[in-house]
Amino acid sequence: MVALEILTEADVISCKSAIIFAALGFSLGGCTVVISQASFYPSASLAPPDAVLKVPDGYAATDTLLPLGDLGAVRTVRLDNPASETAIIYSAGNGGFVDSEGTSRMAARLAEVTGADIILYDYPGRGGTTLPPTIAAAAAFGPAMMDSLKARGWIGRGPAYAYGLSFGGAMTASLAQAGGLSGLIIEGSAADYQAVGRDFVPGLAKPFVKVRLDPALNAFDYQGYVVAARAPVLLLSGTRDKVVQPARMREFQQALEGGGIKVTFAPVPVGHGGALEAAEGRAALAAFISAR
């Protein structure tokens, strides 16, 4: 899954003159890369996967368009374990689809480790979801989604958790605004978009490339939403993650703890998005869920 893809290869190539001159020892200006709303939902450039969601053994699937009032509707799939009252709402990376092999693997791992009901959903422009791909809609999404899930009885019968991978960490924060979650699981994600974006710039080019945030992103308070939720947080950090590096997640941990949040930091010997493929990641998730 591609997740928090703030700077793409094309963004860096657009600065190729600065990089070339840097290699030659010249210092002829530089360029600015802007992290914008399009970094959140790059739907126009993504083709639907040639796959369908695989339902874990023992689970029953319900696939529906969930109405979120004036915001639109969200393609949502509930994987129900009749023996469980616990629910996990999973938010994929910004390249994620419900009908993808990556989501099927994640659903299988979540079922294996937790036995919980699993709620999956598609981002704007995917799977029939009609929400606008804007920062304002991303901020409004969480409370509206939680209300709709409660109205259907899909959450509220027992503990509910939100799990976000990379970009999905931001969407998990949006869900947390509504309160009432037993915990948040955030994998390979951090709230400092500018720092994460800067990590994408090759070392040679860093002096010549400026990373700037579109002011529109200020309307989405990722870190503030997590702090305000007052729920415990599990941070799963791949020690070989080159997308959201461990240093960024350590900074996120410190910021959350500074806001009074109980944080469990779990380093996992994997790259980006692979925490639940490792025994260490599965053990950390199992311990976090069982402790609540």
Coordinates of C-alpha atoms in Angstrom, one line a residue:
M1 CA 0.0 0.0 0.0
V2 CA 1.2 3.5 -0.8
A3 CA 0.5 5.6 2.3
L4 CA 1.3 9.2 3.2
E5 CA 2.9 9.8 -0.2
I6 CA 3.6 13.5 0.5
L7 CA 6.4 13.8 -2.1
T8 CA 6.4 11.6 -5.2
E9 CA 9.3 10.8 -7.4
A10 CA 7.8 13.3 -9.9
D11 CA 8.0 16.1 -7.3
V12 CA 11.6 15.5 -6.8
I13 CA 12.3 15.2 -10.6
S14 CA 10.7 18.6 -11.0
C15 CA 13.7 19.9 -9.0
K16 CA 16.2 18.1 -11.2
S17 CA 18.0 21.3 -12.1
A18 CA 18.8 22.0 -8.5
I19 CA 19.9 18.4 -8.0
I20 CA 22.2 18.5 -11.1
F21 CA 23.8 21.7 -10.1
A22 CA 24.3 20.4 -6.6
A23 CA 26.1 17.4 -8.0
L24 CA 28.3 19.7 -10.0
G25 CA 29.1 21.9 -7.0
F26 CA 27.1 24.9 -8.1
S27 CA 24.5 26.7 -5.9
L28 CA 22.1 28.2 -8.4
G29 CA 18.9 28.6 -6.4
G30 CA 16.5 25.7 -5.7
C31 CA 12.9 24.9 -5.8
T32 CA 9.8 24.5 -3.6
V33 CA 7.6 21.5 -3.3
V34 CA 4.2 22.1 -1.9
I35 CA 2.4 19.5 0.2
S36 CA -1.3 20.0 -0.7
Q37 CA -4.8 18.6 -0.5
A38 CA -3.9 16.3 -3.5
S39 CA -1.4 14.5 -1.3
F40 CA -4.3 13.2 0.8
Y41 CA -6.4 11.7 -2.0
P42 CA -4.5 11.0 -5.2
S43 CA -7.5 9.2 -6.7
A44 CA -7.1 10.5 -10.2
S45 CA -3.8 8.7 -10.7
L46 CA -4.9 5.4 -9.2
A47 CA -6.5 2.5 -11.1
P48 CA -8.8 0.1 -9.3
P49 CA -7.1 -3.1 -8.3
D50 CA -7.7 -6.3 -10.2
A51 CA -8.8 -8.1 -7.0
V52 CA -11.6 -8.6 -4.6
L53 CA -11.6 -8.5 -0.8
K54 CA -11.0 -12.0 0.7
V55 CA -13.2 -12.6 3.8
P56 CA -11.3 -14.3 6.7
D57 CA -12.6 -17.7 7.7
G58 CA -15.4 -17.6 10.2
Y59 CA -16.4 -14.0 9.2
A60 CA -19.5 -12.8 7.4
A61 CA -19.2 -9.7 5.1
T62 CA -21.7 -6.9 4.6
D63 CA -20.9 -4.4 1.8
T64 CA -22.9 -1.2 1.7
L65 CA -22.8 2.5 0.8
L66 CA -23.0 4.2 4.2
P67 CA -24.7 7.6 4.1
L68 CA -22.9 10.5 5.9
G69 CA -25.5 13.1 5.5
D70 CA -24.5 16.1 3.4
L71 CA -21.0 14.8 3.0
G72 CA -22.0 12.0 0.7
A73 CA -21.7 8.2 1.1
V74 CA -18.8 5.9 2.0
R75 CA -18.4 2.3 0.6
T76 CA -18.0 0.4 3.8
V77 CA -17.5 -3.3 4.4
R78 CA -18.1 -4.9 7.8
L79 CA -16.4 -8.2 8.5
D80 CA -18.4 -9.7 11.4
N81 CA -17.2 -12.3 13.8
P82 CA -20.3 -13.6 15.5
A83 CA -18.2 -14.5 18.6
S84 CA -16.9 -10.9 19.1
E85 CA -18.2 -7.7 20.5
T86 CA -15.0 -5.8 19.7
A87 CA -14.6 -3.8 16.5
I88 CA -11.6 -2.3 14.7
I89 CA -12.1 0.4 12.1
Y90 CA -9.2 0.2 9.6
S91 CA -8.0 3.2 7.6
A92 CA -5.6 2.2 4.8
G93 CA -2.8 4.2 3.2
N94 CA -3.7 6.8 0.6
G95 CA -3.2 4.2 -2.1
G96 CA -5.5 1.7 -0.4
F97 CA -8.7 0.1 -1.8
V98 CA -11.0 -2.2 0.1
D99 CA -10.7 -4.6 -2.9
S100 CA -6.9 -5.0 -2.9
E101 CA -4.6 -7.8 -1.9
G102 CA -3.0 -5.5 0.7
T103 CA -6.3 -4.9 2.4
S104 CA -7.1 -8.6 2.3
R105 CA -3.8 -9.4 4.0
M106 CA -4.5 -6.7 6.6
A107 CA -8.0 -8.1 7.3
A108 CA -6.6 -11.6 7.7
R109 CA -3.9 -10.4 10.1
L110 CA -6.4 -8.4 12.2
A111 CA -8.7 -11.3 12.4
E112 CA -5.9 -13.7 13.3
V113 CA -4.5 -11.4 16.1
T114 CA -7.7 -9.9 17.6
G115 CA -10.7 -11.9 16.4
A116 CA -12.5 -8.5 16.3
D117 CA -15.2 -7.4 13.9
I118 CA -13.3 -5.4 11.1
I119 CA -14.7 -2.3 9.4
L120 CA -13.1 -1.3 6.1
Y121 CA -14.0 1.6 3.8
D122 CA -12.9 3.3 0.6
Y123 CA -11.6 6.8 0.2
P124 CA -13.2 9.4 -2.2
G125 CA -13.4 8.3 -5.8
R126 CA -13.0 4.6 -5.0
G127 CA -15.5 1.8 -4.6
G128 CA -18.4 4.1 -5.0
T129 CA -17.5 6.5 -2.2
T130 CA -18.8 10.0 -3.0
L131 CA -17.2 12.2 -0.4
P132 CA -15.3 15.2 -1.8
P133 CA -11.5 14.8 -1.8
T134 CA -10.9 17.8 0.4
I135 CA -9.3 18.6 3.7
A136 CA -12.6 20.0 5.1
A137 CA -14.3 16.7 4.2
A138 CA -11.5 14.7 5.8
A139 CA -11.9 16.6 9.0
A140 CA -15.7 16.2 9.0
F141 CA -15.6 12.6 8.0
G142 CA -14.6 11.1 11.4
P143 CA -17.5 12.2 13.5
A144 CA -20.0 11.6 10.7
M145 CA -18.7 8.1 10.1
M146 CA -18.7 7.2 13.8
D147 CA -22.4 8.3 14.1
S148 CA -23.4 6.3 11.1
L149 CA -21.6 3.1 12.3
K150 CA -23.3 3.5 15.7
A151 CA -26.7 4.0 14.1
R152 CA -26.2 0.6 12.2
G153 CA -25.1 -1.1 15.4
W154 CA -21.7 -1.9 13.9
I155 CA -19.9 -0.3 16.8
G156 CA -21.0 0.4 20.4
R157 CA -21.7 -3.2 21.5
G158 CA -18.2 -3.5 22.9
P159 CA -14.7 -1.9 22.7
A160 CA -14.0 -0.1 19.5
Y161 CA -10.6 0.7 18.1
A162 CA -9.3 2.7 15.1
Y163 CA -6.3 1.4 13.2
G164 CA -4.6 3.7 10.7
L165 CA -1.7 2.8 8.3
S166 CA 0.4 5.8 7.2
F167 CA -2.0 8.3 5.6
G168 CA -4.7 6.3 7.4
G169 CA -3.3 7.5 10.6
A170 CA -4.7 10.9 9.8
M171 CA -8.1 9.4 9.1
T172 CA -7.9 7.5 12.4
A173 CA -7.3 10.8 14.1
S174 CA -10.4 12.2 12.3
L175 CA -12.4 9.2 13.7
A176 CA -11.1 9.9 17.2
Q177 CA -12.7 13.3 17.2
A178 CA -16.0 11.7 18.1
G179 CA -14.6 10.2 21.3
G180 CA -15.5 6.9 22.8
L181 CA -12.7 4.8 21.2
S182 CA -10.9 2.3 23.5
G183 CA -7.6 3.0 21.7
L184 CA -5.9 4.1 18.5
I185 CA -3.4 2.0 16.6
I186 CA -1.2 4.1 14.2
E187 CA 1.3 2.4 12.0
G188 CA 4.0 4.2 10.0
S189 CA 2.5 7.7 10.3
A190 CA 3.2 11.0 11.9
A191 CA 1.4 14.4 12.2
D192 CA 4.4 16.5 11.0
Y193 CA 3.7 16.4 7.3
Q194 CA 6.5 18.8 6.5
A195 CA 9.1 16.7 8.3
V196 CA 7.9 13.6 6.7
G197 CA 7.9 15.3 3.3
R198 CA 11.4 16.5 3.8
D199 CA 12.6 13.0 4.4
F200 CA 11.6 12.1 0.8
V201 CA 14.1 14.6 -0.6
P202 CA 17.4 12.9 -1.5
G203 CA 20.3 14.0 0.8
L204 CA 22.2 15.7 -2.0
A205 CA 19.3 17.9 -2.9
K206 CA 18.1 18.9 0.6
P207 CA 19.9 22.2 0.6
F208 CA 18.2 23.1 -2.7
V209 CA 14.6 21.9 -2.1
K210 CA 12.2 23.7 0.2
V211 CA 9.1 21.8 1.4
R212 CA 6.1 23.9 2.1
L213 CA 2.6 23.2 3.4
D214 CA -0.5 24.4 1.6
P215 CA -2.2 26.6 4.3
A216 CA -5.4 24.5 3.6
L217 CA -3.8 21.7 5.6
N218 CA -4.0 23.7 8.7
A219 CA -7.7 22.9 8.8
F220 CA -6.9 19.3 9.6
D221 CA -5.4 19.0 13.2
Y222 CA -4.1 15.4 13.1
Q223 CA -2.1 15.6 16.4
G224 CA -4.8 17.8 18.1
Y225 CA -7.5 15.3 17.3
V226 CA -5.5 12.4 18.8
V227 CA -4.7 14.4 22.0
A228 CA -8.3 15.6 22.4
A229 CA -9.6 12.0 22.2
R230 CA -7.8 11.1 25.4
A231 CA -7.5 7.4 24.2
P232 CA -4.3 5.3 24.6
V233 CA -2.2 5.0 21.5
L234 CA -0.1 2.2 20.1
L235 CA 2.5 3.4 17.6
L236 CA 3.9 0.7 15.3
S237 CA 7.1 1.8 13.7
G238 CA 9.0 -0.2 11.2
T239 CA 12.7 0.1 11.9
R240 CA 13.4 -0.2 8.2
D241 CA 10.6 2.2 7.2
K242 CA 11.9 4.7 4.5
V243 CA 8.5 6.4 4.1
V244 CA 7.8 7.5 7.6
Q245 CA 11.1 7.1 9.3
P246 CA 11.4 5.9 13.0
A247 CA 12.7 9.3 14.0
R248 CA 9.5 11.0 12.8
M249 CA 7.4 8.5 14.8
R250 CA 9.5 9.0 17.9
E251 CA 8.9 12.8 17.6
F252 CA 5.1 12.0 17.3
Q253 CA 5.3 9.8 20.4
Q254 CA 7.0 12.7 22.4
A255 CA 4.4 15.2 21.2
L256 CA 1.5 13.0 22.2
E257 CA 3.0 12.2 25.6
G258 CA 3.6 15.9 26.0
G259 CA -0.2 16.3 25.6
G260 CA -0.8 13.8 28.3
I261 CA -1.6 10.7 26.1
K262 CA -0.5 7.3 27.1
V263 CA 1.6 5.9 24.3
T264 CA 3.0 2.5 23.6
F265 CA 5.8 2.6 21.1
A266 CA 6.6 -0.7 19.3
P267 CA 9.5 -0.9 17.0
V268 CA 9.1 -3.7 14.4
P269 CA 11.9 -5.0 12.1
V270 CA 10.1 -4.3 8.9
G271 CA 9.7 -1.7 6.2
H272 CA 6.7 0.6 5.6
G273 CA 3.3 -1.1 6.1
G274 CA 4.6 -4.5 7.2
A275 CA 4.1 -4.4 11.0
L276 CA 1.5 -7.2 11.2
E277 CA 3.6 -9.4 9.0
A278 CA 6.2 -9.7 11.8
A279 CA 5.7 -11.5 15.1
E280 CA 6.8 -8.4 17.0
G281 CA 4.0 -6.3 15.5
R282 CA 1.4 -8.9 16.0
A283 CA 2.4 -9.4 19.7
A284 CA 2.3 -5.6 20.3
L285 CA -1.2 -5.4 18.8
A286 CA -2.4 -8.4 20.8
A287 CA -1.0 -6.9 24.1
F288 CA -2.5 -3.5 23.4
I289 CA -6.0 -4.9 22.7
S290 CA -5.9 -7.3 25.7
A291 CA -4.9 -4.5 28.1
R292 CA -7.9 -2.4 27.5

